[in-house]
Amino acid sequence: MTERSFVQARPPAPQHWWAHVRAGRIKEEGPRMKRNLNCPCGETIVGTDEDDLVTKTKAHLAANHPGHDYSREEILFIAY
């Protein structure tokens, strides 16, 4: 009987997402920007960016829900 040796050619590739980012297979992005909000009244508000969404939401609140004023942080908390 002969002895067999098992040699691994190279270590297994890392399975971490950042290895794919560094290799250029995945583009690294920052936190996702919130651009949509569904008002409980049924209106969907869509902005081009977070600033636009907050502006449109405040205008919607002033026109349709007088007395309901929310901060930027509160609006972005319920946005997606």
XYZ file of C-alpha atoms in Angstrom:
80
model
C 0.000 0.000 0.000
C 1.158 3.470 -0.770
C 0.598 6.500 1.368
C -1.526 9.238 -0.065
C -1.071 12.823 0.954
C -3.763 15.408 0.614
C -2.384 18.810 -0.195
C -4.568 21.826 -0.405
C -3.459 24.105 -3.227
C -4.559 27.348 -1.566
C -6.579 28.359 1.461
C -10.314 28.835 0.912
C -11.373 32.277 -0.268
C -12.754 34.578 2.442
C -16.535 34.687 2.504
C -16.753 38.211 3.890
C -18.678 40.791 1.895
C -15.830 43.299 2.065
C -13.570 40.892 0.143
C -16.055 41.180 -2.727
C -16.097 44.966 -2.346
C -12.299 45.112 -2.571
C -12.331 42.808 -5.582
C -14.754 45.189 -7.317
C -17.619 42.695 -7.588
C -19.826 44.733 -5.226
C -19.905 48.509 -5.051
C -19.608 49.876 -1.545
C -22.416 52.238 -0.645
C -23.110 54.299 2.397
C -26.319 54.149 4.373
C -29.369 53.909 2.156
C -31.169 57.206 1.675
C -34.819 57.286 2.673
C -37.007 58.694 -0.116
C -40.516 57.356 0.559
C -43.127 57.796 3.247
C -46.640 56.392 3.542
C -48.870 58.770 5.473
C -51.593 57.074 7.569
C -54.158 59.001 5.475
C -53.163 56.890 2.463
C -50.986 59.451 0.676
C -47.567 58.256 -0.531
C -44.897 60.931 -0.463
C -41.797 60.473 -2.627
C -38.741 62.709 -2.540
C -35.606 62.841 -4.647
C -33.508 62.744 -1.467
C -34.068 63.012 2.286
C -34.193 66.818 2.263
C -36.817 66.811 -0.490
C -38.834 64.124 1.317
C -38.865 66.150 4.550
C -39.909 69.313 2.681
C -42.734 67.522 0.850
C -43.885 65.766 4.029
C -44.020 69.041 5.971
C -46.018 70.624 3.109
C -48.404 67.636 3.111
C -48.861 67.904 6.873
C -49.541 71.643 6.709
C -52.104 71.238 3.910
C -53.865 68.079 5.065
C -53.177 67.641 8.767
C -53.050 71.064 10.471
C -51.582 70.936 13.943
C -49.423 67.885 13.225
C -45.849 69.079 13.039
C -42.999 66.569 13.107
C -39.242 67.070 13.222
C -36.892 65.922 10.470
C -35.771 63.007 12.641
C -39.371 61.892 13.289
C -40.210 62.041 9.569
C -37.107 60.064 8.580
C -37.811 57.528 11.336
C -41.039 56.447 9.627
C -39.709 56.876 6.073
C -38.198 54.097 4.017
